[in-house]
């Protein structure tokens, strides 16, 4: 049985005890764990040196990495400076959909393999997207506020005030990865017609209609964003695209704030071009005081928590353990990332 010196740099969501339990299921390996607990989500992440969405903990990692061969983290800032301090590191697993907090090129130059855990939060994010969609369709925050203010607004049953249904609606999904596919299945179960726009999908499964983005926007009563943020997708939904949607449509974004022009969205909410909107992600996080989003009508918002379930945290550990097991057995992990 081999012994592997391993750094667990978890946090208050993907906890070190969960990571240790998952790794300990790998047969014929004895792990010598060293642990660092990073402050996320109690302290927001941000840019650290040349990497994004990381906890500001370079010094902690540098101190802990001496002699370490494997490392598992979620928000650890594996910058060039940190990697320089880890001459024995051979493999790094990031418990996220992508290793945005790792200088992947610098890791490759040092012979360090990097893997992520794609799909770990797909179930949670998909369910949250559906919940936000339904909340926006029925304007649930507004209804709750009436009760909190001591009002019994039966007048909101009026035709011009009440919401719509998913059954019989056309739902357009922009992006058809692990999350989009789950959302599609749920929407079909509700009786919706489902359109998908994704340049990386050549053929949609039965029951799903594959269309171009402009066609999706023209036909959809609900548009839900599930694309990755790239140079090509940044700002892909702006004033022109929102104007192409049916009047009174619902727009949902649980992917990345950079996909959408939020000022144009608020304009559309105020004019009635959009009937409602729902967001879990924003162009600036946290949402700044005075943002128009905070006073826009018919909007549902959550603070970037779509993936926040206990099952996601456990799944992150399990997928990380699978990646470590593959690496130790000389195989390419499923989430291997190339520079």
Short mmCIF file of C-alpha atoms in Angstrom, two decimals:
data_model
loop_
_atom_site.label_atom_id
_atom_site.label_comp_id
_atom_site.label_asym_id
_atom_site.label_seq_id
_atom_site.Cartn_x
_atom_site.Cartn_y
_atom_site.Cartn_z
CA UNK A 1 0.00 0.00 0.00
CA UNK A 2 1.44 3.33 -1.01
CA UNK A 3 1.30 6.48 1.09
CA UNK A 4 0.44 9.76 -0.65
CA UNK A 5 0.95 13.14 0.97
CA UNK A 6 -2.19 15.09 0.16
CA UNK A 7 -3.35 18.64 0.85
CA UNK A 8 -7.05 19.17 1.45
CA UNK A 9 -7.79 22.86 0.95
CA UNK A 10 -11.54 22.80 1.45
CA UNK A 11 -13.82 25.46 2.86
CA UNK A 12 -17.14 25.81 4.67
CA UNK A 13 -19.11 24.22 1.82
CA UNK A 14 -16.89 21.55 0.29
CA UNK A 15 -15.47 20.64 3.67
CA UNK A 16 -12.23 18.84 4.36
CA UNK A 17 -13.98 16.07 6.26
CA UNK A 18 -16.12 15.34 3.19
CA UNK A 19 -13.05 15.28 0.96
CA UNK A 20 -11.13 13.05 3.36
CA UNK A 21 -14.03 10.60 3.61
CA UNK A 22 -14.34 10.38 -0.17
CA UNK A 23 -10.62 9.91 -0.79
CA UNK A 24 -10.38 7.31 1.94
CA UNK A 25 -12.62 4.99 -0.08
CA UNK A 26 -9.86 4.55 -2.71
CA UNK A 27 -8.39 1.07 -2.22
CA UNK A 28 -4.70 0.33 -1.70
CA UNK A 29 -3.80 3.95 -0.90
CA UNK A 30 -2.97 5.45 2.48
CA UNK A 31 -3.40 9.20 2.44
CA UNK A 32 -1.35 11.41 4.71
CA UNK A 33 -3.65 14.41 4.91
CA UNK A 34 -2.61 17.98 5.57
CA UNK A 35 -5.55 20.40 5.86
CA UNK A 36 -6.19 24.08 5.25
CA UNK A 37 -9.71 25.47 5.69
CA UNK A 38 -10.35 28.40 3.37
CA UNK A 39 -12.87 31.10 4.37
CA UNK A 40 -15.38 30.80 1.51
CA UNK A 41 -18.37 31.29 1.54
CA UNK A 42 -18.18 33.21 4.83
CA UNK A 43 -15.74 35.51 3.01
CA UNK A 44 -16.50 36.21 -0.67
CA UNK A 45 -14.07 35.05 -3.31
CA UNK A 46 -12.39 37.40 -5.79
CA UNK A 47 -9.40 37.79 -8.07
CA UNK A 48 -6.09 36.72 -6.54
CA UNK A 49 -3.00 37.64 -8.54
CA UNK A 50 -3.62 36.16 -12.01
CA UNK A 51 -6.52 33.80 -11.14
CA UNK A 52 -10.24 34.44 -10.65
CA UNK A 53 -12.90 33.42 -8.13
CA UNK A 54 -10.46 32.38 -5.41
CA UNK A 55 -9.98 32.83 -1.68
CA UNK A 56 -7.10 35.15 -0.83
CA UNK A 57 -4.93 32.48 0.78
CA UNK A 58 -1.69 32.20 -1.18
CA UNK A 59 0.48 32.29 1.95
CA UNK A 60 -1.56 29.54 3.63
CA UNK A 61 -1.21 27.26 0.64
CA UNK A 62 2.50 27.93 0.26
CA UNK A 63 3.07 26.98 3.89
CA UNK A 64 1.00 23.80 3.56
CA UNK A 65 2.28 22.48 0.21
CA UNK A 66 5.78 21.42 1.25
CA UNK A 67 6.23 17.77 0.29
CA UNK A 68 2.65 17.44 -0.97
CA UNK A 69 2.07 15.24 -4.04
CA UNK A 70 -1.69 15.68 -4.47
CA UNK A 71 -4.00 18.59 -3.64
CA UNK A 72 -7.77 18.90 -3.64
CA UNK A 73 -9.46 22.30 -3.31
CA UNK A 74 -12.43 24.34 -4.36
CA UNK A 75 -11.38 27.98 -3.97
CA UNK A 76 -7.62 27.70 -3.37
CA UNK A 77 -5.65 30.27 -5.41
CA UNK A 78 -3.14 28.11 -7.27
CA UNK A 79 -1.24 31.01 -8.77
CA UNK A 80 2.22 30.84 -10.32
CA UNK A 81 3.62 31.96 -6.96
CA UNK A 82 1.87 29.12 -5.14
CA UNK A 83 2.86 26.53 -7.75
CA UNK A 84 6.49 27.65 -7.49
CA UNK A 85 6.35 26.65 -3.82
CA UNK A 86 5.07 23.13 -4.62
CA UNK A 87 7.94 21.24 -6.34
CA UNK A 88 6.53 17.85 -5.31
CA UNK A 89 2.96 18.48 -6.48
CA UNK A 90 1.92 16.14 -9.29
CA UNK A 91 -1.87 16.40 -9.39
CA UNK A 92 -4.43 19.06 -8.44
CA UNK A 93 -8.20 18.57 -8.35
CA UNK A 94 -10.50 21.59 -8.29
CA UNK A 95 -14.01 20.79 -7.02
CA UNK A 96 -15.73 23.04 -9.55
CA UNK A 97 -16.98 22.93 -13.11
CA UNK A 98 -13.76 24.59 -14.27
CA UNK A 99 -10.41 25.51 -12.64
CA UNK A 100 -10.75 29.30 -12.89
CA UNK A 101 -8.77 29.64 -9.66
CA UNK A 102 -5.74 27.81 -11.12
CA UNK A 103 -3.03 29.08 -13.44
CA UNK A 104 -3.39 26.02 -15.67
CA UNK A 105 -0.59 27.05 -18.03
CA UNK A 106 1.85 27.48 -15.14
CA UNK A 107 0.81 24.10 -13.76
CA UNK A 108 1.42 22.43 -17.10
CA UNK A 109 4.87 24.01 -17.34
CA UNK A 110 5.71 22.39 -13.98
CA UNK A 111 4.34 18.98 -14.94
CA UNK A 112 1.31 19.27 -12.66
CA UNK A 113 -1.89 17.70 -14.00
CA UNK A 114 -5.11 19.59 -13.23
CA UNK A 115 -8.65 18.21 -13.15
CA UNK A 116 -12.03 19.71 -12.29
CA UNK A 117 -15.31 18.09 -11.24
CA UNK A 118 -17.80 18.92 -14.00
CA UNK A 119 -21.41 18.14 -13.22
CA UNK A 120 -21.02 18.23 -9.44
CA UNK A 121 -23.73 20.91 -9.07
CA UNK A 122 -25.79 20.12 -12.18
CA UNK A 123 -28.73 18.71 -10.23
CA UNK A 124 -28.85 21.61 -7.77
CA UNK A 125 -28.41 24.29 -10.43
CA UNK A 126 -31.05 22.77 -12.68
CA UNK A 127 -33.59 22.50 -9.87
CA UNK A 128 -32.84 26.08 -8.83
CA UNK A 129 -33.33 27.32 -12.39
CA UNK A 130 -36.72 25.62 -12.52
CA UNK A 131 -37.68 27.06 -9.12
CA UNK A 132 -36.72 30.58 -10.21
CA UNK A 133 -38.66 30.15 -13.45
CA UNK A 134 -41.80 29.14 -11.61
CA UNK A 135 -41.31 31.91 -9.06
CA UNK A 136 -41.04 34.46 -11.86
CA UNK A 137 -44.02 33.10 -13.77
CA UNK A 138 -46.24 33.39 -10.70
CA UNK A 139 -44.45 36.47 -9.27
CA UNK A 140 -44.04 34.81 -5.89
CA UNK A 141 -41.90 37.53 -4.25
CA UNK A 142 -44.62 40.11 -4.91
CA UNK A 143 -47.28 37.82 -3.45
CA UNK A 144 -45.24 37.18 -0.32
CA UNK A 145 -44.63 40.91 0.17
CA UNK A 146 -48.36 41.58 0.18
CA UNK A 147 -48.82 39.19 3.11
CA UNK A 148 -45.80 40.60 4.93
CA UNK A 149 -47.39 44.05 4.61
CA UNK A 150 -50.66 42.80 6.09
CA UNK A 151 -52.51 42.83 2.76
CA UNK A 152 -54.85 40.20 1.33
CA UNK A 153 -54.67 40.96 -2.39
CA UNK A 154 -57.39 38.83 -3.91
CA UNK A 155 -57.46 41.42 -6.71
CA UNK A 156 -54.23 39.83 -7.97
CA UNK A 157 -56.45 37.03 -9.27
CA UNK A 158 -57.46 39.47 -12.05
CA UNK A 159 -56.55 38.41 -15.58
CA UNK A 160 -54.14 41.31 -16.08
CA UNK A 161 -52.36 40.58 -12.78
CA UNK A 162 -52.06 36.80 -12.56
CA UNK A 163 -49.18 34.76 -13.94
CA UNK A 164 -48.81 31.96 -16.46
CA UNK A 165 -48.13 28.23 -16.59
CA UNK A 166 -45.33 26.06 -17.94
CA UNK A 167 -47.80 23.57 -19.38
CA UNK A 168 -48.31 24.57 -23.01
CA UNK A 169 -45.60 27.26 -22.91
CA UNK A 170 -42.52 27.32 -25.12
CA UNK A 171 -39.31 27.25 -23.07
CA UNK A 172 -36.04 28.16 -24.76
CA UNK A 173 -32.76 26.96 -23.27
CA UNK A 174 -29.59 28.76 -24.32
CA UNK A 175 -26.96 26.09 -23.70
CA UNK A 176 -27.49 22.35 -23.44
CA UNK A 177 -24.80 21.06 -21.11
CA UNK A 178 -25.33 19.01 -17.97
CA UNK A 179 -27.57 21.67 -16.39
CA UNK A 180 -29.53 22.54 -19.52
CA UNK A 181 -30.27 18.88 -20.20
CA UNK A 182 -31.76 18.41 -16.73
CA UNK A 183 -33.84 21.57 -17.04
CA UNK A 184 -35.12 20.34 -20.40
CA UNK A 185 -36.33 17.05 -18.91
CA UNK A 186 -38.20 18.85 -16.14
CA UNK A 187 -39.80 21.30 -18.55
CA UNK A 188 -40.97 18.47 -20.79
CA UNK A 189 -42.49 16.76 -17.75
CA UNK A 190 -44.45 19.95 -17.03
CA UNK A 191 -45.86 19.85 -20.55
CA UNK A 192 -43.77 22.63 -22.08
CA UNK A 193 -42.42 22.70 -25.61
CA UNK A 194 -38.62 22.91 -25.32
CA UNK A 195 -36.29 24.67 -27.76
CA UNK A 196 -32.50 24.54 -27.46
CA UNK A 197 -29.83 26.81 -28.95
CA UNK A 198 -26.28 25.48 -28.56
CA UNK A 199 -23.60 25.61 -31.30
CA UNK A 200 -21.90 22.52 -29.82
CA UNK A 201 -24.98 20.31 -30.16
CA UNK A 202 -25.56 18.69 -33.55
CA UNK A 203 -28.63 16.66 -32.74
CA UNK A 204 -31.16 17.04 -29.96
CA UNK A 205 -32.85 14.06 -28.31
CA UNK A 206 -36.46 13.21 -29.02
CA UNK A 207 -38.85 15.87 -27.80
CA UNK A 208 -36.29 18.69 -27.96
CA UNK A 209 -36.16 21.12 -30.91
CA UNK A 210 -32.71 22.40 -31.88
CA UNK A 211 -32.88 25.94 -33.31
CA UNK A 212 -30.72 29.00 -33.85
CA UNK A 213 -30.65 31.59 -31.07
CA UNK A 214 -32.67 34.20 -32.96
CA UNK A 215 -35.42 31.66 -33.65
CA UNK A 216 -35.42 30.55 -30.00
CA UNK A 217 -35.83 34.13 -28.82
CA UNK A 218 -38.73 34.82 -31.22
CA UNK A 219 -40.69 31.75 -30.13
CA UNK A 220 -40.02 31.35 -26.41
CA UNK A 221 -42.34 32.39 -23.61
CA UNK A 222 -39.50 31.60 -21.20
CA UNK A 223 -35.80 31.94 -22.00
CA UNK A 224 -33.33 30.36 -19.57
CA UNK A 225 -29.56 30.86 -19.92
CA UNK A 226 -27.23 27.90 -19.36
CA UNK A 227 -24.23 28.77 -21.55
CA UNK A 228 -20.62 29.09 -20.39
CA UNK A 229 -19.14 32.56 -20.30
CA UNK A 230 -16.56 32.91 -23.08
CA UNK A 231 -15.37 35.71 -25.34
CA UNK A 232 -18.02 34.55 -27.81
CA UNK A 233 -20.94 34.43 -25.33
CA UNK A 234 -20.17 37.55 -23.29
CA UNK A 235 -23.09 39.97 -23.69
CA UNK A 236 -24.92 37.56 -26.00
CA UNK A 237 -28.33 38.72 -24.72
CA UNK A 238 -28.77 42.47 -25.00
CA UNK A 239 -31.45 45.00 -25.90
CA UNK A 240 -31.81 43.71 -29.46
CA UNK A 241 -32.26 40.10 -28.37
CA UNK A 242 -34.73 40.99 -25.62
CA UNK A 243 -36.77 43.05 -28.08
CA UNK A 244 -37.04 39.97 -30.30
CA UNK A 245 -38.75 37.98 -27.53
CA UNK A 246 -42.57 37.86 -27.30
CA UNK A 247 -43.93 40.71 -25.23
CA UNK A 248 -44.42 39.58 -21.64
CA UNK A 249 -41.85 36.76 -21.84
CA UNK A 250 -39.79 35.62 -18.85
CA UNK A 251 -35.98 35.73 -18.81
CA UNK A 252 -33.95 33.56 -16.39
CA UNK A 253 -30.19 33.58 -15.81
CA UNK A 254 -28.52 31.08 -13.48
CA UNK A 255 -25.33 30.74 -15.55
CA UNK A 256 -23.04 33.80 -15.49
CA UNK A 257 -23.81 37.49 -15.20
CA UNK A 258 -21.61 38.37 -18.16
CA UNK A 259 -23.98 36.67 -20.60
CA UNK A 260 -26.65 39.34 -20.18
CA UNK A 261 -27.06 43.11 -20.42
CA UNK A 262 -28.81 43.80 -17.11
CA UNK A 263 -29.55 47.45 -17.84
CA UNK A 264 -31.39 46.40 -21.00
CA UNK A 265 -33.21 43.78 -18.94
CA UNK A 266 -34.42 46.34 -16.40
CA UNK A 267 -35.51 48.63 -19.24
CA UNK A 268 -37.55 45.75 -20.66
CA UNK A 269 -39.11 44.96 -17.28
CA UNK A 270 -40.10 48.57 -16.77
CA UNK A 271 -41.60 48.84 -20.27
CA UNK A 272 -43.45 45.53 -20.03
CA UNK A 273 -41.50 43.95 -22.88
CA UNK A 274 -40.43 41.38 -20.30
CA UNK A 275 -43.18 40.14 -18.03
CA UNK A 276 -40.75 38.91 -15.39
CA UNK A 277 -37.14 37.93 -14.83
CA UNK A 278 -35.21 35.74 -12.42
CA UNK A 279 -31.50 35.82 -11.61
CA UNK A 280 -29.00 33.94 -9.49
CA UNK A 281 -25.96 35.61 -11.09
CA UNK A 282 -25.11 39.26 -11.66
CA UNK A 283 -22.60 41.46 -13.51
CA UNK A 284 -21.19 42.59 -10.17
CA UNK A 285 -21.35 40.43 -7.06
CA UNK A 286 -22.53 41.29 -4.51
CA UNK A 287 -25.19 43.47 -6.13
CA UNK A 288 -24.21 47.05 -5.31
CA UNK A 289 -26.49 49.30 -3.28
CA UNK A 290 -28.51 51.49 -5.59
CA UNK A 291 -28.58 48.94 -8.42
CA UNK A 292 -31.65 49.24 -10.63
CA UNK A 293 -32.18 45.50 -10.13
CA UNK A 294 -33.20 46.13 -6.53
CA UNK A 295 -36.22 48.22 -7.55
CA UNK A 296 -37.13 46.62 -10.87
CA UNK A 297 -40.68 45.22 -11.14
CA UNK A 298 -41.50 41.52 -11.40
CA UNK A 299 -38.08 40.16 -10.60
CA UNK A 300 -36.91 37.17 -8.53
CA UNK A 301 -33.31 37.13 -7.26
CA UNK A 302 -31.07 34.85 -5.24
CA UNK A 303 -27.42 35.55 -4.28
CA UNK A 304 -25.54 33.07 -6.53
CA UNK A 305 -26.69 30.02 -4.56
CA UNK A 306 -28.03 27.76 -7.32
CA UNK A 307 -25.44 25.08 -6.58
CA UNK A 308 -25.74 25.28 -2.81
CA UNK A 309 -27.02 21.89 -1.70
CA UNK A 310 -25.45 19.37 0.66
CA UNK A 311 -25.63 16.79 -2.10
CA UNK A 312 -23.46 19.04 -4.30
CA UNK A 313 -20.77 19.15 -1.63
CA UNK A 314 -20.78 15.36 -1.24
CA UNK A 315 -20.81 14.89 -5.02
CA UNK A 316 -17.79 17.17 -5.36
CA UNK A 317 -15.84 14.93 -3.01
CA UNK A 318 -16.92 11.77 -4.81
CA UNK A 319 -15.96 13.08 -8.26
CA UNK A 320 -12.65 14.35 -6.89
CA UNK A 321 -11.94 10.90 -5.43
CA UNK A 322 -12.68 9.29 -8.80
CA UNK A 323 -10.21 11.69 -10.44
CA UNK A 324 -7.52 10.92 -7.85
CA UNK A 325 -8.06 7.17 -8.21
CA UNK A 326 -7.72 7.40 -11.99
CA UNK A 327 -4.56 9.48 -11.74
CA UNK A 328 -2.91 7.14 -9.25
CA UNK A 329 -3.70 4.21 -11.55
CA UNK A 330 -2.06 5.89 -14.53
CA UNK A 331 -5.31 6.85 -16.26
CA UNK A 332 -6.63 10.21 -17.43
CA UNK A 333 -9.28 11.54 -15.01
CA UNK A 334 -12.65 12.38 -16.52
CA UNK A 335 -12.26 16.07 -15.71
CA UNK A 336 -8.65 16.45 -16.88
CA UNK A 337 -7.93 20.00 -18.04
CA UNK A 338 -5.32 20.90 -20.63
CA UNK A 339 -3.44 24.20 -20.74
#
